[in-house]
Coordinates of C-alpha atoms in Angstrom, one line a residue:
M1 CA -26.3 19.1 31.5
K2 CA -27.8 15.9 33.3
K3 CA -26.4 15.0 36.5
R4 CA -24.8 11.7 36.8
R5 CA -26.7 9.4 39.0
F6 CA -24.9 7.2 41.4
G7 CA -25.7 3.9 41.7
L8 CA -24.8 0.4 42.8
D9 CA -24.9 -2.6 40.7
F10 CA -25.7 -6.1 42.4
W11 CA -22.1 -7.2 42.6
S12 CA -21.1 -3.8 44.4
I13 CA -23.8 -4.4 46.8
V14 CA -22.5 -8.1 47.5
T15 CA -19.1 -6.7 47.9
I16 CA -20.0 -4.2 50.7
G17 CA -22.1 -6.8 52.2
I18 CA -19.5 -9.2 52.5
L19 CA -17.0 -6.4 53.6
I20 CA -19.4 -5.8 56.7
T21 CA -19.9 -9.1 57.3
F22 CA -16.0 -9.7 57.7
G23 CA -15.5 -6.4 59.5
L24 CA -18.3 -7.6 62.1
F25 CA -17.3 -11.2 62.6
L26 CA -13.7 -11.2 61.9
I27 CA -11.8 -7.8 62.0
Y28 CA -13.8 -6.5 64.8
P29 CA -13.0 -9.7 67.0
L30 CA -9.6 -9.5 66.1
V31 CA -9.4 -6.1 66.9
S32 CA -11.0 -6.7 70.1
L33 CA -8.7 -9.4 71.1
F34 CA -5.5 -7.3 70.5
I35 CA -7.1 -4.2 72.4
D36 CA -7.9 -6.7 75.4
G37 CA -4.3 -8.2 75.7
F38 CA -2.7 -4.5 76.2
L39 CA -5.7 -3.5 79.0
A40 CA -4.9 -4.0 82.7
E41 CA -7.6 -6.1 84.4
E42 CA -8.5 -3.9 87.2
T43 CA -8.2 -0.5 85.8
G44 CA -8.7 -0.9 82.0
K45 CA -5.8 1.0 81.2
F46 CA -2.8 0.3 78.8
T47 CA -0.2 -1.9 80.0
L48 CA 2.4 -4.4 78.9
N49 CA 2.2 -6.4 82.1
H50 CA 0.4 -9.3 80.5
F51 CA 3.7 -10.1 78.4
I52 CA 5.8 -9.3 81.1
R53 CA 4.2 -11.7 83.0
F54 CA 4.2 -14.3 80.3
F55 CA 7.7 -13.8 79.4
T56 CA 9.1 -13.7 83.1
K57 CA 7.4 -16.5 84.5
K58 CA 8.6 -20.2 83.6
Y59 CA 5.0 -21.7 84.4
Y60 CA 3.7 -19.3 81.1
Y61 CA 6.6 -19.2 78.9
R62 CA 7.4 -22.8 79.1
S63 CA 4.1 -23.7 77.5
L64 CA 5.1 -21.8 74.3
I65 CA 8.4 -23.5 74.3
N66 CA 6.6 -26.8 74.6
S67 CA 4.4 -26.2 72.1
L68 CA 7.1 -25.0 69.8
K69 CA 9.2 -28.1 70.6
L70 CA 6.2 -30.5 70.1
T71 CA 5.1 -28.8 66.8
A72 CA 8.5 -29.0 65.2
C73 CA 9.1 -32.6 66.3
V74 CA 5.6 -33.6 64.9
T75 CA 6.3 -31.5 61.6
V76 CA 9.6 -33.4 61.3
C77 CA 8.2 -36.6 62.1
S78 CA 5.2 -36.0 59.7
L79 CA 7.8 -35.2 56.8
V80 CA 10.1 -38.1 57.6
I81 CA 6.9 -40.6 57.3
G82 CA 4.7 -38.7 54.6
V83 CA 7.8 -37.8 51.9
P84 CA 8.6 -41.5 51.8
L85 CA 5.1 -42.9 51.4
A86 CA 4.4 -40.4 48.6
Y87 CA 7.4 -41.6 46.9
F88 CA 6.7 -45.4 47.5
M89 CA 3.1 -44.8 46.4
S90 CA 3.9 -42.8 43.3
F91 CA 6.8 -44.6 41.9
F92 CA 6.0 -48.3 42.6
K93 CA 2.9 -50.6 42.2
I94 CA 1.6 -51.3 45.6
R95 CA -1.0 -53.8 46.4
G96 CA -4.4 -52.3 47.6
K97 CA -3.5 -49.0 46.8
G98 CA -6.9 -47.6 46.4
I99 CA -8.0 -48.8 49.5
L100 CA -4.9 -47.8 51.3
E101 CA -5.5 -44.3 50.0
I102 CA -9.1 -44.1 51.4
L103 CA -7.9 -45.2 54.7
I104 CA -5.2 -42.6 54.7
I105 CA -7.8 -40.0 53.9
I106 CA -10.4 -41.1 56.6
S107 CA -7.5 -41.0 59.4
M108 CA -6.6 -37.5 58.2
M109 CA -10.0 -36.3 58.3
S110 CA -11.3 -37.6 61.6
P111 CA -10.8 -35.5 64.8
N112 CA -7.2 -35.3 66.4
F113 CA -8.9 -35.8 70.1
I114 CA -10.7 -39.1 68.9
G115 CA -7.1 -40.3 68.1
A116 CA -6.0 -39.4 71.5
Y117 CA -8.8 -41.0 73.0
S118 CA -8.5 -44.3 71.1
W119 CA -4.7 -44.5 72.1
I120 CA -5.7 -44.3 75.7
L121 CA -8.1 -46.9 75.4
M122 CA -5.4 -49.0 73.7
L123 CA -1.9 -47.6 75.7
G124 CA -3.5 -45.8 78.7
R125 CA -2.6 -46.9 82.4
S126 CA -5.7 -49.7 82.0
G127 CA -5.4 -49.9 78.2
L128 CA -6.3 -53.0 76.3
V129 CA -2.4 -53.6 75.1
T130 CA -1.0 -52.0 78.2
T131 CA -3.1 -54.6 80.2
F132 CA -2.3 -57.7 78.1
L133 CA 1.3 -57.1 77.9
R134 CA 1.7 -56.5 81.5
E135 CA -0.3 -59.7 82.5
M136 CA 0.9 -61.9 79.9
F137 CA 4.5 -61.1 79.6
G138 CA 5.2 -58.4 82.7
I139 CA 6.2 -56.0 80.0
N140 CA 5.4 -52.3 81.0
L141 CA 5.1 -50.3 78.1
P142 CA 6.0 -46.3 78.1
S143 CA 3.4 -44.2 79.2
I144 CA 0.9 -42.8 76.5
Y145 CA 0.8 -39.5 78.4
G146 CA 2.8 -36.6 77.8
F147 CA 5.3 -35.5 75.1
G148 CA 5.8 -39.0 73.6
G149 CA 2.1 -39.7 73.5
M150 CA 1.2 -36.4 71.8
L151 CA 4.0 -37.1 69.2
L152 CA 2.7 -40.3 68.4
V153 CA -0.9 -39.3 68.1
F154 CA -0.2 -36.1 66.2
S155 CA 2.4 -37.7 63.9
L156 CA 0.1 -40.7 62.8
K157 CA -2.6 -38.0 62.4
L158 CA -1.1 -35.3 60.4
Y159 CA 1.6 -37.1 58.1
P160 CA -1.5 -37.6 55.5
F161 CA -1.3 -33.7 54.8
I162 CA 2.3 -34.4 53.6
Y163 CA 1.3 -37.5 52.0
M164 CA -1.5 -36.1 49.7
Y165 CA 0.2 -32.9 48.8
V166 CA 3.5 -34.4 47.8
S167 CA 1.7 -37.1 46.0
G168 CA -0.1 -34.2 44.0
A169 CA 3.5 -32.9 43.4
I170 CA 5.1 -35.9 42.1
K171 CA 2.1 -36.5 39.5
K172 CA 3.1 -33.2 38.0
I173 CA 6.6 -34.3 37.3
D174 CA 7.1 -35.4 33.7
V175 CA 9.0 -38.6 33.2
A176 CA 11.3 -36.9 30.8
V177 CA 13.2 -35.0 33.5
Y178 CA 13.7 -38.7 35.1
E179 CA 14.7 -39.8 31.9
A180 CA 17.2 -36.9 31.4
A181 CA 18.9 -37.7 34.8
E182 CA 18.9 -41.2 34.3
S183 CA 20.9 -40.5 30.9
L184 CA 23.4 -38.4 32.9
G185 CA 24.5 -41.3 35.3
C186 CA 21.8 -40.4 38.2
H187 CA 20.3 -43.6 39.6
G188 CA 18.6 -44.9 42.9
V189 CA 19.0 -42.7 45.9
R190 CA 20.8 -40.2 44.0
I191 CA 18.2 -39.4 41.6
V192 CA 15.7 -39.0 44.4
S193 CA 17.9 -36.5 46.2
T194 CA 19.0 -34.5 43.2
V195 CA 15.8 -34.4 41.1
V196 CA 12.6 -35.7 42.9
L197 CA 13.2 -33.8 46.3
P198 CA 14.1 -30.5 45.0
L199 CA 10.9 -30.5 42.7
V200 CA 8.5 -31.2 45.4
T201 CA 10.3 -29.3 48.4
P202 CA 8.1 -26.2 47.7
T203 CA 4.8 -28.4 48.3
A204 CA 6.3 -30.1 51.1
V205 CA 7.1 -27.0 52.8
A206 CA 3.7 -25.5 52.4
S207 CA 2.1 -29.1 53.6
A208 CA 4.7 -28.9 56.5
L209 CA 3.2 -25.5 57.5
M210 CA -0.4 -27.1 57.5
V211 CA 1.0 -29.6 59.7
F212 CA 2.7 -27.2 62.0
M213 CA -0.6 -25.2 62.5
N214 CA -2.8 -28.0 63.1
C215 CA -0.6 -29.2 65.7
M216 CA 0.2 -25.7 67.2
A217 CA -3.8 -24.9 67.4
D218 CA -5.0 -28.2 68.5
F219 CA -6.7 -28.3 72.2
G220 CA -8.3 -31.7 72.3
T221 CA -5.1 -33.9 72.1
P222 CA -3.1 -31.9 74.9
A223 CA -6.1 -31.7 76.9
L224 CA -6.6 -35.3 77.0
I225 CA -3.0 -36.9 77.0
G226 CA -0.8 -34.0 77.8
E227 CA -0.8 -34.8 81.6
G228 CA 1.8 -32.3 82.8
Y229 CA 3.2 -31.4 79.4
D230 CA 1.5 -27.8 79.2
V231 CA 1.1 -26.4 75.7
L232 CA -0.1 -22.8 74.8
P233 CA -4.0 -23.8 73.6
T234 CA -4.6 -25.4 77.1
K235 CA -3.0 -22.7 78.9
I236 CA -5.2 -20.2 77.1
Y237 CA -8.3 -22.2 77.8
I238 CA -7.3 -22.4 81.4
E239 CA -6.6 -18.9 81.9
F240 CA -9.8 -17.9 80.2
V241 CA -12.4 -20.1 81.7
G242 CA -10.5 -20.6 84.9
E243 CA -12.7 -20.3 88.0
S244 CA -9.8 -19.7 90.3
G245 CA -8.2 -16.5 89.4
G246 CA -8.4 -16.9 85.3
S247 CA -7.9 -13.4 83.6
A248 CA -9.6 -12.8 80.2
H249 CA -7.1 -10.1 79.3
F250 CA -4.0 -12.2 79.9
A251 CA -5.7 -15.0 77.7
S252 CA -6.0 -12.4 75.1
A253 CA -2.4 -11.7 75.3
M254 CA -1.3 -15.3 74.9
A255 CA -4.0 -15.7 72.1
M256 CA -2.1 -12.8 70.2
L257 CA 1.3 -14.4 70.7
M258 CA -0.3 -17.5 68.9
I259 CA -1.9 -15.4 66.1
V260 CA 1.4 -13.8 65.7
I261 CA 3.5 -16.9 65.3
T262 CA 1.2 -18.7 63.1
A263 CA 0.7 -15.7 60.8
T264 CA 4.6 -15.0 60.7
L265 CA 5.3 -18.7 59.7
Y266 CA 2.4 -18.3 57.1
L267 CA 3.8 -15.3 55.7
L268 CA 7.3 -16.9 55.4
Q269 CA 6.0 -20.2 53.8
K270 CA 4.3 -18.0 51.1
Y271 CA 7.5 -16.1 50.4
Y272 CA 9.4 -19.3 50.0
V273 CA 7.0 -21.0 48.1
N274 CA 6.5 -18.0 45.6
K275 CA 10.3 -17.9 45.3
K276 CA 11.0 -21.4 44.6
S277 CA 7.8 -22.5 42.9
F278 CA 7.7 -23.6 39.3
T279 CA 5.4 -24.7 36.6
M280 CA 5.8 -28.0 35.0
S281 CA 3.6 -29.6 32.1
S282 CA 3.4 -33.3 32.7
M283 CA 2.7 -34.4 29.2
R284 CA 4.1 -38.2 30.6
P285 CA 3.4 -38.5 34.3
V286 CA 5.8 -40.9 36.3
Q287 CA 4.3 -44.6 35.7
P288 CA 4.6 -46.7 38.8
S289 CA 7.1 -49.9 38.1
K290 CA 7.2 -53.1 40.1
L291 CA 9.8 -53.6 42.8
S292 CA 10.8 -57.1 43.5
G293 CA 13.0 -58.9 46.3
P294 CA 13.3 -57.9 49.8
R295 CA 12.9 -54.2 49.1
N296 CA 9.5 -54.9 47.7
V297 CA 8.7 -56.7 51.1
L298 CA 10.1 -53.9 53.2
M299 CA 8.4 -51.4 51.2
H300 CA 4.8 -53.0 51.6
A301 CA 5.5 -53.9 55.2
F302 CA 6.2 -50.1 55.9
I303 CA 3.3 -48.9 54.1
Y304 CA 1.0 -51.6 55.6
V305 CA 2.0 -51.1 59.3
L306 CA 1.8 -47.3 59.0
V307 CA -1.5 -47.1 57.5
A308 CA -2.9 -49.9 59.9
M309 CA -1.6 -47.6 63.1
S310 CA -3.2 -44.6 61.4
I311 CA -6.7 -46.4 61.1
I312 CA -6.6 -48.5 64.3
P313 CA -8.0 -45.7 66.5
Q314 CA -11.1 -45.4 64.4
A315 CA -11.3 -49.3 64.6
V316 CA -10.9 -49.5 68.4
V317 CA -13.6 -46.5 69.0
V318 CA -16.2 -48.3 67.1
W319 CA -15.3 -51.7 68.6
T320 CA -15.4 -50.6 72.0
S321 CA -18.7 -48.7 71.5
F322 CA -20.3 -52.1 71.5
R323 CA -18.7 -53.5 74.9
K324 CA -20.7 -53.8 77.7
T325 CA -20.0 -51.5 80.6
E326 CA -20.8 -51.1 84.4
V327 CA -20.9 -47.9 85.8
Q328 CA -17.7 -46.5 83.8
Y329 CA -15.9 -49.4 83.3
F330 CA -15.8 -51.9 80.3
V331 CA -16.8 -55.6 81.5
E332 CA -17.1 -59.0 79.4
G333 CA -19.4 -59.1 76.7
Y334 CA -21.2 -56.6 74.2
S335 CA -24.3 -54.6 74.4
L336 CA -25.9 -51.5 72.8
D337 CA -26.2 -49.9 76.3
S338 CA -23.8 -47.0 75.4
Y339 CA -25.9 -46.0 72.4
R340 CA -29.3 -46.3 74.1
K341 CA -27.7 -44.1 77.0
I342 CA -26.4 -41.6 74.8
F343 CA -29.8 -41.5 72.7
S344 CA -31.3 -40.5 76.2
T345 CA -28.6 -38.1 77.6
A346 CA -26.9 -36.7 74.6
L347 CA -29.3 -36.6 71.9
S348 CA -29.5 -32.9 72.0
S349 CA -25.5 -32.8 71.3
I350 CA -26.3 -34.9 68.1
K351 CA -29.2 -32.9 67.0
N352 CA -27.1 -29.5 67.7
T353 CA -24.3 -31.0 65.7
Y354 CA -26.3 -31.6 62.6
L355 CA -28.4 -28.5 62.9
Y356 CA -25.8 -25.9 63.4
C357 CA -23.4 -27.6 60.8
F358 CA -26.1 -27.7 58.4
I359 CA -27.1 -24.0 58.9
A360 CA -23.4 -23.1 58.8
L361 CA -22.9 -25.4 55.6
I362 CA -25.7 -23.2 53.7
I363 CA -24.1 -20.2 54.5
I364 CA -20.6 -21.2 53.8
I365 CA -21.9 -22.5 50.1
V366 CA -23.6 -19.1 49.5
L367 CA -20.5 -17.0 51.0
G368 CA -18.1 -19.3 49.0
M369 CA -19.8 -18.9 45.8
L370 CA -20.0 -15.4 46.1
I371 CA -16.5 -14.6 47.2
A372 CA -15.1 -16.9 44.6
Y373 CA -17.0 -15.0 41.8
L374 CA -15.6 -11.5 43.2
S375 CA -12.1 -12.8 43.6
V376 CA -12.2 -14.5 40.1
R377 CA -14.2 -12.4 37.8
R378 CA -14.2 -9.1 39.5
R379 CA -10.8 -8.9 40.6
N380 CA -9.4 -5.8 42.2
T381 CA -7.8 -4.5 45.2
V382 CA -11.3 -4.8 47.5
T383 CA -12.0 -8.3 46.3
N384 CA -8.4 -9.4 46.9
L385 CA -8.9 -8.1 50.4
I386 CA -12.1 -10.1 50.7
D387 CA -10.4 -13.4 49.5
T388 CA -7.4 -12.8 52.0
L389 CA -9.9 -12.0 54.7
A390 CA -11.7 -15.3 54.1
M391 CA -8.7 -17.6 54.0
F392 CA -7.1 -15.7 57.2
P393 CA -9.1 -17.8 59.7
Y394 CA -7.4 -20.9 58.4
I395 CA -4.3 -19.9 60.1
V396 CA -6.1 -18.6 63.4
P397 CA -6.2 -21.4 66.1
G398 CA -9.9 -22.3 66.8
S399 CA -9.4 -21.8 70.5
V400 CA -8.2 -18.3 69.7
L401 CA -11.3 -17.5 67.4
G402 CA -13.4 -18.7 70.1
I403 CA -12.0 -16.2 72.5
T404 CA -12.1 -13.4 69.9
L405 CA -15.9 -13.8 69.4
L406 CA -16.6 -14.3 73.0
L407 CA -14.7 -10.9 73.7
A408 CA -16.5 -9.2 70.8
F409 CA -20.1 -10.1 71.6
N410 CA -20.3 -10.7 75.5
G411 CA -22.7 -7.6 75.7
K412 CA -20.1 -5.2 77.5
G413 CA -20.5 -2.3 75.0
D414 CA -20.4 -4.7 72.1
P415 CA -22.7 -4.3 69.2
F416 CA -25.0 -7.2 70.3
I417 CA -24.9 -10.2 72.7
L418 CA -24.1 -13.6 70.9
S419 CA -22.2 -15.4 74.0
G420 CA -24.2 -18.3 75.2
T421 CA -26.2 -18.5 72.0
A422 CA -26.2 -21.1 69.1
L423 CA -25.6 -18.4 66.8
I424 CA -22.3 -17.6 68.2
I425 CA -21.1 -21.3 67.5
I426 CA -22.5 -21.1 64.1
V427 CA -20.6 -17.8 63.0
S428 CA -17.4 -19.6 64.4
L429 CA -18.1 -22.6 62.1
V430 CA -18.6 -20.3 59.1
I431 CA -15.5 -18.3 59.6
R432 CA -13.3 -21.1 60.4
R433 CA -14.5 -23.5 57.8
L434 CA -15.2 -21.4 54.8
A435 CA -11.6 -22.1 53.1
Y436 CA -12.7 -25.4 51.6
T437 CA -15.9 -24.6 49.7
L438 CA -14.2 -20.9 48.6
R439 CA -11.1 -22.7 47.3
S440 CA -13.1 -25.4 45.0
S441 CA -15.5 -22.8 43.8
S442 CA -12.6 -20.7 42.8
A443 CA -10.9 -23.5 41.0
I444 CA -14.2 -24.5 39.3
L445 CA -14.8 -21.0 38.2
Y446 CA -11.5 -20.3 36.3
Q447 CA -12.7 -23.2 34.1
I448 CA -15.8 -21.7 33.3
S449 CA -15.6 -19.1 30.2
P450 CA -17.3 -15.7 31.0
S451 CA -18.7 -15.6 27.6
V452 CA -21.5 -18.2 28.8
E453 CA -22.7 -15.4 31.4
E454 CA -22.2 -12.5 29.1
A455 CA -24.6 -14.0 26.6
A456 CA -27.1 -14.5 29.2
I457 CA -26.9 -10.8 30.1
S458 CA -27.1 -9.9 26.4
L459 CA -30.3 -11.6 25.9
G460 CA -32.0 -9.5 28.7
D461 CA -31.0 -11.2 32.0
T462 CA -29.9 -9.1 35.1
P463 CA -26.3 -10.1 36.5
L464 CA -28.0 -11.6 39.4
R465 CA -30.2 -13.8 37.0
A466 CA -27.4 -14.8 34.8
F467 CA -25.4 -15.6 38.0
V468 CA -28.0 -18.0 39.3
K469 CA -29.4 -19.5 36.0
V470 CA -26.0 -20.1 34.4
T471 CA -22.8 -19.6 36.4
A472 CA -24.0 -20.9 39.7
K473 CA -25.2 -24.3 38.2
M474 CA -22.1 -24.7 36.0
M475 CA -20.1 -24.3 39.6
M476 CA -22.2 -26.7 41.4
P477 CA -19.7 -29.8 41.0
G478 CA -16.8 -27.8 42.4
V479 CA -19.0 -26.1 45.2
V480 CA -20.6 -29.1 46.3
S481 CA -17.2 -31.3 46.6
G482 CA -15.7 -28.4 48.6
A483 CA -18.9 -28.4 50.6
V484 CA -18.4 -31.8 51.5
L485 CA -15.0 -31.4 52.9
S486 CA -16.3 -28.2 54.7
W487 CA -19.1 -30.4 56.3
I488 CA -16.5 -32.9 57.4
T489 CA -14.6 -30.3 59.3
L490 CA -17.5 -28.6 60.6
I491 CA -18.9 -31.7 62.4
N492 CA -15.6 -32.6 63.7
E493 CA -14.6 -29.0 65.1
L494 CA -13.6 -28.8 68.8
S495 CA -11.3 -26.0 69.5
S496 CA -13.6 -23.1 69.1
S497 CA -16.7 -25.0 70.3
V498 CA -15.3 -25.9 73.5
M499 CA -14.9 -22.1 74.0
L500 CA -18.4 -21.3 73.2
Y501 CA -20.8 -23.9 74.0
T502 CA -23.3 -23.9 76.8
A503 CA -25.3 -26.8 78.3
S504 CA -28.1 -26.2 75.6
T505 CA -25.6 -25.6 72.8
R506 CA -23.0 -28.7 73.4
T507 CA -22.0 -30.2 70.1
M508 CA -21.2 -33.8 69.7
S509 CA -17.3 -33.1 69.8
V510 CA -17.7 -31.4 72.9
A511 CA -19.8 -33.8 74.6
I512 CA -17.1 -36.7 73.6
Y513 CA -14.5 -34.4 75.2
N514 CA -16.6 -34.1 78.3
E515 CA -17.4 -37.7 78.3
V516 CA -13.6 -38.5 78.0
I517 CA -12.6 -35.9 80.7
R518 CA -15.1 -37.9 83.0
A519 CA -13.7 -41.3 81.9
S520 CA -17.1 -42.6 80.6
Y521 CA -15.4 -44.2 77.8
G522 CA -18.5 -46.4 76.7
T523 CA -20.7 -43.3 75.9
A524 CA -17.7 -41.4 74.4
A525 CA -17.0 -44.1 72.1
A526 CA -20.6 -44.5 70.9
L527 CA -20.6 -40.7 70.2
A528 CA -17.4 -40.7 68.4
S529 CA -18.7 -43.8 66.2
I530 CA -21.2 -41.7 65.0
L531 CA -19.2 -38.9 64.3
T532 CA -16.6 -41.3 62.5
A533 CA -19.5 -43.0 60.5
T534 CA -20.9 -39.4 59.5
T535 CA -17.2 -38.6 58.4
V536 CA -16.7 -41.8 56.4
I537 CA -20.1 -41.5 54.5
S538 CA -19.3 -37.6 53.7
L539 CA -16.0 -38.8 52.3
V540 CA -17.6 -41.5 50.2
A541 CA -20.0 -38.8 48.9
F542 CA -17.0 -36.7 48.1
F543 CA -15.2 -39.1 46.1
K544 CA -18.5 -40.0 44.2
I545 CA -19.2 -36.2 43.5
S546 CA -15.7 -35.2 42.6
G547 CA -14.4 -38.2 41.0
S548 CA -11.0 -37.6 43.0
K549 CA -9.3 -39.3 45.7
D550 CA -7.2 -36.2 46.5
V551 CA -8.3 -34.0 49.1
T552 CA -6.6 -30.8 49.1
I553 CA -7.3 -26.9 49.7

């Protein structure tokens, strides 16, 4: 009787390799974070003192209350803006709709902190608009700093998430449902409240969660314009890197709270959407109709003003990058001095950004394709676990991810030292931005018949060769479109990079943040303009490759 040989095929090896990768760079760091949150700073023994300290001192627990208050208000404002915008753009003919949608997407994909910086240039204490109104009309505008400023910046930055997702849901509504409601006597506001809103509510809830998590996790905007309105991400950053009595263990405990909050909300949203979701075959999608009279004027005014306010920050950044500066102040006239300065002082940041993001993108493409194949073609408990692990960092705040990597790879009894190196930034970028490429790869793989690959194997190809020669090539359109979105989010990443960088590994986002903190607005604008131009060019490439104007995950 022959003994059965134990062997592993190619995809089993890939599965084991990806599990080891996630175990080392995701699970191990998160476990390290949770352990550190329960260790005493001096003795290293188990303690709950960090949590007791947090919830008993107003200085700390106020930051959590402030974060929840801000994110809740931003989420509500984004829904109030985004849902009506999606309704108007879907049900009525809007002049310049194509350009408006592109501008909305550009405003969505640019970094939050650039928006905050732009509003400082316009509405700061010496801002363009502030100075003009004060000198010409004696009008003193409310301060852009604090809760009100953050609410404005975040709402204008994040409502496009609501708009994009709700618009997609409206496109799936069959006009027959609308006609049936009209035949039963529903018209105007009533048909919207009884038919349209219930149908798009699950999607609106899902997109609202994205807004909530983006706002909750953001570090750059509160750091620039928070000014006294403390939120949890900035408190964690100060505690972790603070030079005067900061505690890494206490910062870990606060980071744990953020993970628990975002994970809980994510699970609640998943439960709600799964319970309320429905499938609709849109044989006849809703056709936009023409509105007339004052309502048409008001609708167009609302849309144009909203989009203008959303895109103005990017325009202001580009404009100010060409203004002449003396020391740190803008003066009359225009020049290229700011660009000359950054190419002499911040060239390494520009190089680092493109180099690190390019390396991360290659890894993301390979991992995204392999994980997509495992989760679609070889579905089982293990591959489902891998798919979940790949998506989990999407709900982990960037600053928290940065802390977990530093705690896990700082050399104190850890597997190896990564802190202070370019590799730790690349690892954080890969883990944090894999989701876009993974989801687009999975989506296109569902459209490819397995029989094509099976035919290649039956003709003598190995599973690896069949995947590379056949399946991978057919997946490429979806992979590339997702990779472009990953690239855009990679070059704009700040929250994790600001925790991990050194003088030699600084990226453009970190350099812009540092320049704004130093009030070097000219050089900050020049760097931000390069980042914005890269984002716009990448979006144009995405639209060309995907043939779509929808940016979803």
